Coordinates of C-alpha atoms in Angstrom, one line a residue:
X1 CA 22.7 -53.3 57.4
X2 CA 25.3 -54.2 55.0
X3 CA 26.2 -54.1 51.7
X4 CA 28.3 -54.6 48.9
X5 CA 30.1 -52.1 46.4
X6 CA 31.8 -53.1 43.3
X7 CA 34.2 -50.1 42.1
X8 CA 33.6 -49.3 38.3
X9 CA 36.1 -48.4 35.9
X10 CA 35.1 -44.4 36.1
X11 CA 36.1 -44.4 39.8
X12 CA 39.8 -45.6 39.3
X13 CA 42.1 -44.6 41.4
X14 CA 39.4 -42.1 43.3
X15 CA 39.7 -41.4 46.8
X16 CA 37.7 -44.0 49.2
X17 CA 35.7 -41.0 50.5
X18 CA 35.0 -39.2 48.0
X19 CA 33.5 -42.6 45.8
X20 CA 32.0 -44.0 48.8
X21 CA 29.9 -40.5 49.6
X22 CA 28.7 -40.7 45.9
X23 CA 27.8 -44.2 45.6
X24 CA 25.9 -44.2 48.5
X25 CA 24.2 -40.9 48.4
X26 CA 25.8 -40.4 52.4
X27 CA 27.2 -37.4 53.9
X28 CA 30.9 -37.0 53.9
X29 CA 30.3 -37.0 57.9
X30 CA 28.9 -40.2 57.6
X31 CA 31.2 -42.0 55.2
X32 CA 34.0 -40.6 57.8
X33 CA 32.6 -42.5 60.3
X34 CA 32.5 -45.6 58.7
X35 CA 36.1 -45.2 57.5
X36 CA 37.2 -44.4 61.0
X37 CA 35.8 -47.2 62.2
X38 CA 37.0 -49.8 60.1
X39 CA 33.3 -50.5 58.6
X40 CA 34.6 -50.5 55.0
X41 CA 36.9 -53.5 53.7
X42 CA 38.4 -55.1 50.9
X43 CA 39.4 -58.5 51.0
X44 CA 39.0 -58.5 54.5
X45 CA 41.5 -55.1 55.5
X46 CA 39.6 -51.4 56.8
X47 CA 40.3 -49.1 54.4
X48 CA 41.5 -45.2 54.6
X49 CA 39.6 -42.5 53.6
X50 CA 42.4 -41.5 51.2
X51 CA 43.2 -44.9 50.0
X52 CA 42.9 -44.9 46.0
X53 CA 40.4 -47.5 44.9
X54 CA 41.1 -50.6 42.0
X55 CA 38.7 -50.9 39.5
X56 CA 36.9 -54.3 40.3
X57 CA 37.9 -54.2 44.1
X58 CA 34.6 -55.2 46.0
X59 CA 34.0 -52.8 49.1
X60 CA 32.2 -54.3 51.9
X61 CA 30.1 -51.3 54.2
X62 CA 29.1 -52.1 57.0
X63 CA 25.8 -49.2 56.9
X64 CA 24.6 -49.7 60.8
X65 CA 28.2 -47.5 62.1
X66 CA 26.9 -44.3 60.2
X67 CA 24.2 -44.3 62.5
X68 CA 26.5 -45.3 66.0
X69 CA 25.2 -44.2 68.9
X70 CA 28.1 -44.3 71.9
X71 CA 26.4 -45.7 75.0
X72 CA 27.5 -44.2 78.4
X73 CA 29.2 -46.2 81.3
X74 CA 29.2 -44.7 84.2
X75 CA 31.1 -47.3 86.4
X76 CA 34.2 -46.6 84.5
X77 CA 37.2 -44.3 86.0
X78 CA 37.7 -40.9 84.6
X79 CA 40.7 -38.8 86.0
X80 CA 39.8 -35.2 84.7
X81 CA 43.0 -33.0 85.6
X82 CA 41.6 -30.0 83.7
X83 CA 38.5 -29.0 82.3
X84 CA 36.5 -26.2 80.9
X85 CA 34.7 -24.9 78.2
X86 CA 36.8 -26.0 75.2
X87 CA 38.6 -28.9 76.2
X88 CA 39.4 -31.9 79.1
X89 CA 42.6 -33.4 79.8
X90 CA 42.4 -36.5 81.1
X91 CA 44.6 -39.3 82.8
X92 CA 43.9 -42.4 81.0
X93 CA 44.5 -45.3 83.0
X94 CA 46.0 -48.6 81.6
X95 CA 44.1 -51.9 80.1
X96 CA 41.1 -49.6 79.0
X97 CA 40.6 -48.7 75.0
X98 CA 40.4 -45.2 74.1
X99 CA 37.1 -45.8 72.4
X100 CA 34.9 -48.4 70.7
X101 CA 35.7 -50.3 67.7
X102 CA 31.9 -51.4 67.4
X103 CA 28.6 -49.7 68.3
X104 CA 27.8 -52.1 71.2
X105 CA 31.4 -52.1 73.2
X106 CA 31.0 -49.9 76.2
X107 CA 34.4 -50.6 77.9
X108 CA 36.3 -47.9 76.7
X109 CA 37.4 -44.5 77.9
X110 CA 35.2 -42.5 75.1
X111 CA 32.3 -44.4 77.1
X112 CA 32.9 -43.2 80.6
X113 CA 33.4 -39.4 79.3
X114 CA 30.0 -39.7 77.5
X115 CA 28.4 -40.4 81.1
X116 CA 30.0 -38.0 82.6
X117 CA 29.4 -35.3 79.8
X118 CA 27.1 -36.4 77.0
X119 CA 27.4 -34.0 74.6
X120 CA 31.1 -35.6 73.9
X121 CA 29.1 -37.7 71.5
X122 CA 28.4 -34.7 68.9
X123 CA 32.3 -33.5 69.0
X124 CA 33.9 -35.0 66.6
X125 CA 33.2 -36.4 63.5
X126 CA 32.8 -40.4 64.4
X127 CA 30.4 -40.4 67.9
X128 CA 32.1 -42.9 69.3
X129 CA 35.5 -41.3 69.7
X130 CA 33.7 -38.5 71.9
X131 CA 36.2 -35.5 71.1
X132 CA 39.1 -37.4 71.6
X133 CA 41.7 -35.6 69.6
X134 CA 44.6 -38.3 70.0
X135 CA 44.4 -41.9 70.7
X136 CA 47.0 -43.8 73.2
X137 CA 47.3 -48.1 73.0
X138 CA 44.7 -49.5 75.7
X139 CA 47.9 -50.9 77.2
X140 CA 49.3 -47.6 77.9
X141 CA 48.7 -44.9 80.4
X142 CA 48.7 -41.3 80.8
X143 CA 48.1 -38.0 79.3
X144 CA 44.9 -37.5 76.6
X145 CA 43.2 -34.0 74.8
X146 CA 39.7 -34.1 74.7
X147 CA 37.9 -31.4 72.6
X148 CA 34.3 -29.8 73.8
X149 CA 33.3 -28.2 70.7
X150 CA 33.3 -29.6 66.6
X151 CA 35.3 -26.1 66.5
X152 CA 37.9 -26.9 68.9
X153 CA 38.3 -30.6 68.0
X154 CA 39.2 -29.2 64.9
X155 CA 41.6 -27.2 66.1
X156 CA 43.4 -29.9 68.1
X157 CA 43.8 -32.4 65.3
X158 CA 45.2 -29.4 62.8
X159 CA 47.8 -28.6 65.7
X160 CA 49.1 -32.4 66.2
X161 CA 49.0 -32.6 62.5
X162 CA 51.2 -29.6 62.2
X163 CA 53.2 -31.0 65.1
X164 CA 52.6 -28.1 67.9
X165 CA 51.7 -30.6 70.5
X166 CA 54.9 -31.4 73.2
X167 CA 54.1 -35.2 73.8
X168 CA 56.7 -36.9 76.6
X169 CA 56.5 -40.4 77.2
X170 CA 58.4 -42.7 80.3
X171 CA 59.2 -45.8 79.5
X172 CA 61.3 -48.7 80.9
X173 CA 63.7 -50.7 78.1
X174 CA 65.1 -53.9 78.4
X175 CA 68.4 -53.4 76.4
X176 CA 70.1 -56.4 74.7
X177 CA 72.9 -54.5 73.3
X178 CA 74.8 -51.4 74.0
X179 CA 72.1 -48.4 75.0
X180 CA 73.8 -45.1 74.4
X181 CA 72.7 -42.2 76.4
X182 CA 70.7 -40.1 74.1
X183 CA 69.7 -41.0 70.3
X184 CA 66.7 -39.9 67.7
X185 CA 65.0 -42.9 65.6
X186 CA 63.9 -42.0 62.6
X187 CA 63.4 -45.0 60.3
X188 CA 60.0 -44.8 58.4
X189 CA 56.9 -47.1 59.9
X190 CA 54.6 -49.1 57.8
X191 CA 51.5 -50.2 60.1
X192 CA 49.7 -53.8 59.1
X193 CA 46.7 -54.3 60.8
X194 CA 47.2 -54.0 64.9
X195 CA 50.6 -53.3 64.2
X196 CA 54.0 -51.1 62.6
X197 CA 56.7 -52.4 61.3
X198 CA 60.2 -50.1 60.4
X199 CA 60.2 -49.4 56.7
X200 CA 62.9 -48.7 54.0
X201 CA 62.9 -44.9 53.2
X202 CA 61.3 -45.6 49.6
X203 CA 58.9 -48.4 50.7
X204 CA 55.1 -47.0 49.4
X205 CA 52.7 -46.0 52.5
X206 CA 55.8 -45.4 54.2
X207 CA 54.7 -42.9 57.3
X208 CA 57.7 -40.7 58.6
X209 CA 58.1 -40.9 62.2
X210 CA 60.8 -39.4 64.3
X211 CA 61.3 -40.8 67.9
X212 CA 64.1 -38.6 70.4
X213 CA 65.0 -40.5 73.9
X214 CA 67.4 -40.0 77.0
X215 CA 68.0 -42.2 79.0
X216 CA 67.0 -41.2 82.8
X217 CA 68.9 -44.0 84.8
X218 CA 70.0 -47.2 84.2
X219 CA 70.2 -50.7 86.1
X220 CA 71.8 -53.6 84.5
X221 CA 70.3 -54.6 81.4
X222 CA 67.2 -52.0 82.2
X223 CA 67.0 -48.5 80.9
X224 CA 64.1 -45.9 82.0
X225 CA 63.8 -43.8 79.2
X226 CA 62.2 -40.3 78.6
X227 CA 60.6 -39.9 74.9
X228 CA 59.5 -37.5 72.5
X229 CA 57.6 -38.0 69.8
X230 CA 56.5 -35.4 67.0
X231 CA 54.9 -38.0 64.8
X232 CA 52.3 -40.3 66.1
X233 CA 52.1 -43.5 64.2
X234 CA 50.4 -46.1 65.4
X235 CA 52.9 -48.2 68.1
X236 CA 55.7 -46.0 67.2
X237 CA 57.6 -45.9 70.3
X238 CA 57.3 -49.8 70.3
X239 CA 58.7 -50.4 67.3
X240 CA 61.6 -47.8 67.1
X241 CA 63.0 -48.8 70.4
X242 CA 62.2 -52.6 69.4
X243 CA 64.4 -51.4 66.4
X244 CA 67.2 -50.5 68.1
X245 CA 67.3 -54.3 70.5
X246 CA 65.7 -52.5 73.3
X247 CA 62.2 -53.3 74.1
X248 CA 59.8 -52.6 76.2
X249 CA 59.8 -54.1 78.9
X250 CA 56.0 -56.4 79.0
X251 CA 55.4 -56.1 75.5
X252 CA 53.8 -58.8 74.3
X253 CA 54.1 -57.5 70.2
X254 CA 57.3 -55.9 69.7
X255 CA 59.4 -57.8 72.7
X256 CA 60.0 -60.9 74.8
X257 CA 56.1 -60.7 75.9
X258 CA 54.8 -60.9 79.5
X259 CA 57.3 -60.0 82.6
X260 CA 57.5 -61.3 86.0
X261 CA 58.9 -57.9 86.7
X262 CA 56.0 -55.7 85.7
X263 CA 52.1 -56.6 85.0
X264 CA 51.3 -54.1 82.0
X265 CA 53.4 -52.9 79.5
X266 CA 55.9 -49.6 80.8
X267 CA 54.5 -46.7 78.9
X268 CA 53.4 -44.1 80.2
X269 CA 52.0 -40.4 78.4
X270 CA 53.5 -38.4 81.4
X271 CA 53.7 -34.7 80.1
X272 CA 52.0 -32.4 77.6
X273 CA 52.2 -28.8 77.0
X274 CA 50.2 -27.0 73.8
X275 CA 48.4 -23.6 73.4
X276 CA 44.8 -23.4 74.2
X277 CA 43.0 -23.2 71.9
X278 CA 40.9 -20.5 72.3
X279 CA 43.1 -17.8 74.9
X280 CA 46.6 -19.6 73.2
X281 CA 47.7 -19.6 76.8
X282 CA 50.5 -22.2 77.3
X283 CA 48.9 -25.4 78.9
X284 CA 51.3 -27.8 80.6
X285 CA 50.6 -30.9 82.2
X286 CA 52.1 -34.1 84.0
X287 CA 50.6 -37.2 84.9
X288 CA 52.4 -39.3 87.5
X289 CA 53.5 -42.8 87.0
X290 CA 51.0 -45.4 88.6
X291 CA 51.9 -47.0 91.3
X292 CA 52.4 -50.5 89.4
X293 CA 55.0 -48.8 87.1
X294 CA 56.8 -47.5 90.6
X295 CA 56.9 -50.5 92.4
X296 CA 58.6 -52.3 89.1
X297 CA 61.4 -49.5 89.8
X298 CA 61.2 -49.8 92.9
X299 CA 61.8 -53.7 92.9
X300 CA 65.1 -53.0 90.3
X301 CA 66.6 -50.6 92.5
X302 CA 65.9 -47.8 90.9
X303 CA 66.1 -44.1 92.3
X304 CA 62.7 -43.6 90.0
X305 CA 61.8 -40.4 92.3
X306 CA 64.4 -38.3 91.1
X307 CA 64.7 -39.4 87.2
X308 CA 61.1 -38.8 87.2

């Protein structure tokens, strides 16, 4: 079901959740959900759950996603490298979402952990993300939290927010200028839609996001790169490196698009390392590069096994 809200002067500049669980009389659960998802939009765009809201603006909810139910699919692969009572770490592999944008998708990761454990769906807040604490683009592979409790998915999102999380990422760069050997990024993102574009310091919405790489080995005009991020906007490693006239290399957004030299784009979530949440014993973990990514070093020459 849908419908259609008109703001009225009283709820100028009021947050989107807080206006949206009043006017229509919906748990702040439920209006999270549709937020998450993208079911409320002006003039086309999702809106945030902190966005302030225009008198006048017309809202446009889409009601059935505050009832989503996520639908299992068992076929899917699931690489579980650890697992017990409060969480799963899992190896996501590439060209597979990390879960649904609508109700009815079932090709997403969040869909083959809720076959495999089915009370993922009552973790967090929006079902279909099944406890998923962090999200990675569908186009790139590696290292994921997911939560098994309300409690610990909590817990998670509070200590990426508070940046406790070590996230390394290996990626391969095809540099069209000079690629020094170490550097941090730190120019502000906006994201637009699907996307982020680098922002001026003072630009409004502006999200701070701090990008630290070395480069691992180079070959020619290639560099394979080991990253850490603290921040986690959306695309971020994309754009800053993009930023700095070295791409990655197969991406079709931010570079010079598909490459005879690799099928997917080179990014990899290879290594994290956090507290658990519960005992606050020291968790690391790795995640090898797939063998796609190793035979695209492999085919420039590169000694991969030992950067690696």
């Amino acid at each position: 079901m849908k419908t259609q809200l008109e703001v009225p002067p009283q709820a100028a500049q009021q947050r989107a959740d807080v206006y949206l669980a009043q006017a229509l009389r919906l748990s702040r659960n439920s209006v999270k959900r549709l937020l998450a998802a993208g079911a409320v939009r002006s003039k086309g765009r999702a809106i945030a759950k902190n966005q302030t809201l225009e008198p006048g603006a017309l809202l446009e909810v889409d009601l059935t996603l505050a009832q989503a139910q996520l639908i299992p699919n068992p076929s899917l692969p699931l690489r579980v490298l650890f697992e017990d009572e409060a969480l799963l770490v899992l190896d996501k592999p590439t060209a597979l979402a990390c879960y649904p944008l609508r109700a009815d998708e079932t090709h997403t990761l969040a869909n083959a952990l809720a076959a495999r454990y089915p009370a993922q769906a009552n973790v967090s807040p929006h079902p279909l993300e099944a406890g998923l604490c962090h999200r990675l683009d569908k186009e790139t592979s590696g290292l994921l939290i997911a939560a098994r409790s309300p409690h610990v998915y909590r817990h998670m999102r509070e200590a990426f927010s508070k940046r406790l999380i070590y996230k390394r990422y290996l990626c391969l760069c095809l540099s069209r200028g000079s690629l020094p050997p170490e550097g941090t990024l730190s120019s502000p993102l906006i994201q637009r839609g699907a996307s982020s574009k680098i922002a001026l310091p003072y630009a409004p919405k502006a999200r701070p996001a701090h990008t630290q790489f070395r480069v691992l080995e180079k070959q020619g005009p290639y560099g394979l790169l080991s990253v850490e991020i603290a921040t986690g906007v959306m695309h971020q490693i994309r754009a800053h490196l993009a930023s700095m006239d070295a791409p990655l290399l197969g991406d079709e957004r931010y570079g010079l698009g598909k490459s005879p030299l690799c099928p997917r784009l080179f990014l990899h979530a290879a290594e994290l390392r956090f507290s658990h949440p519960l005992t606050q014993q020291q968790l690391s973990f790795e995640a090898a590069l797939p063998s796609e990514l190793r035979a695209t070093l492999a085919q420039l020459k590169f000694e991969f096994p030992r950067a690696c």
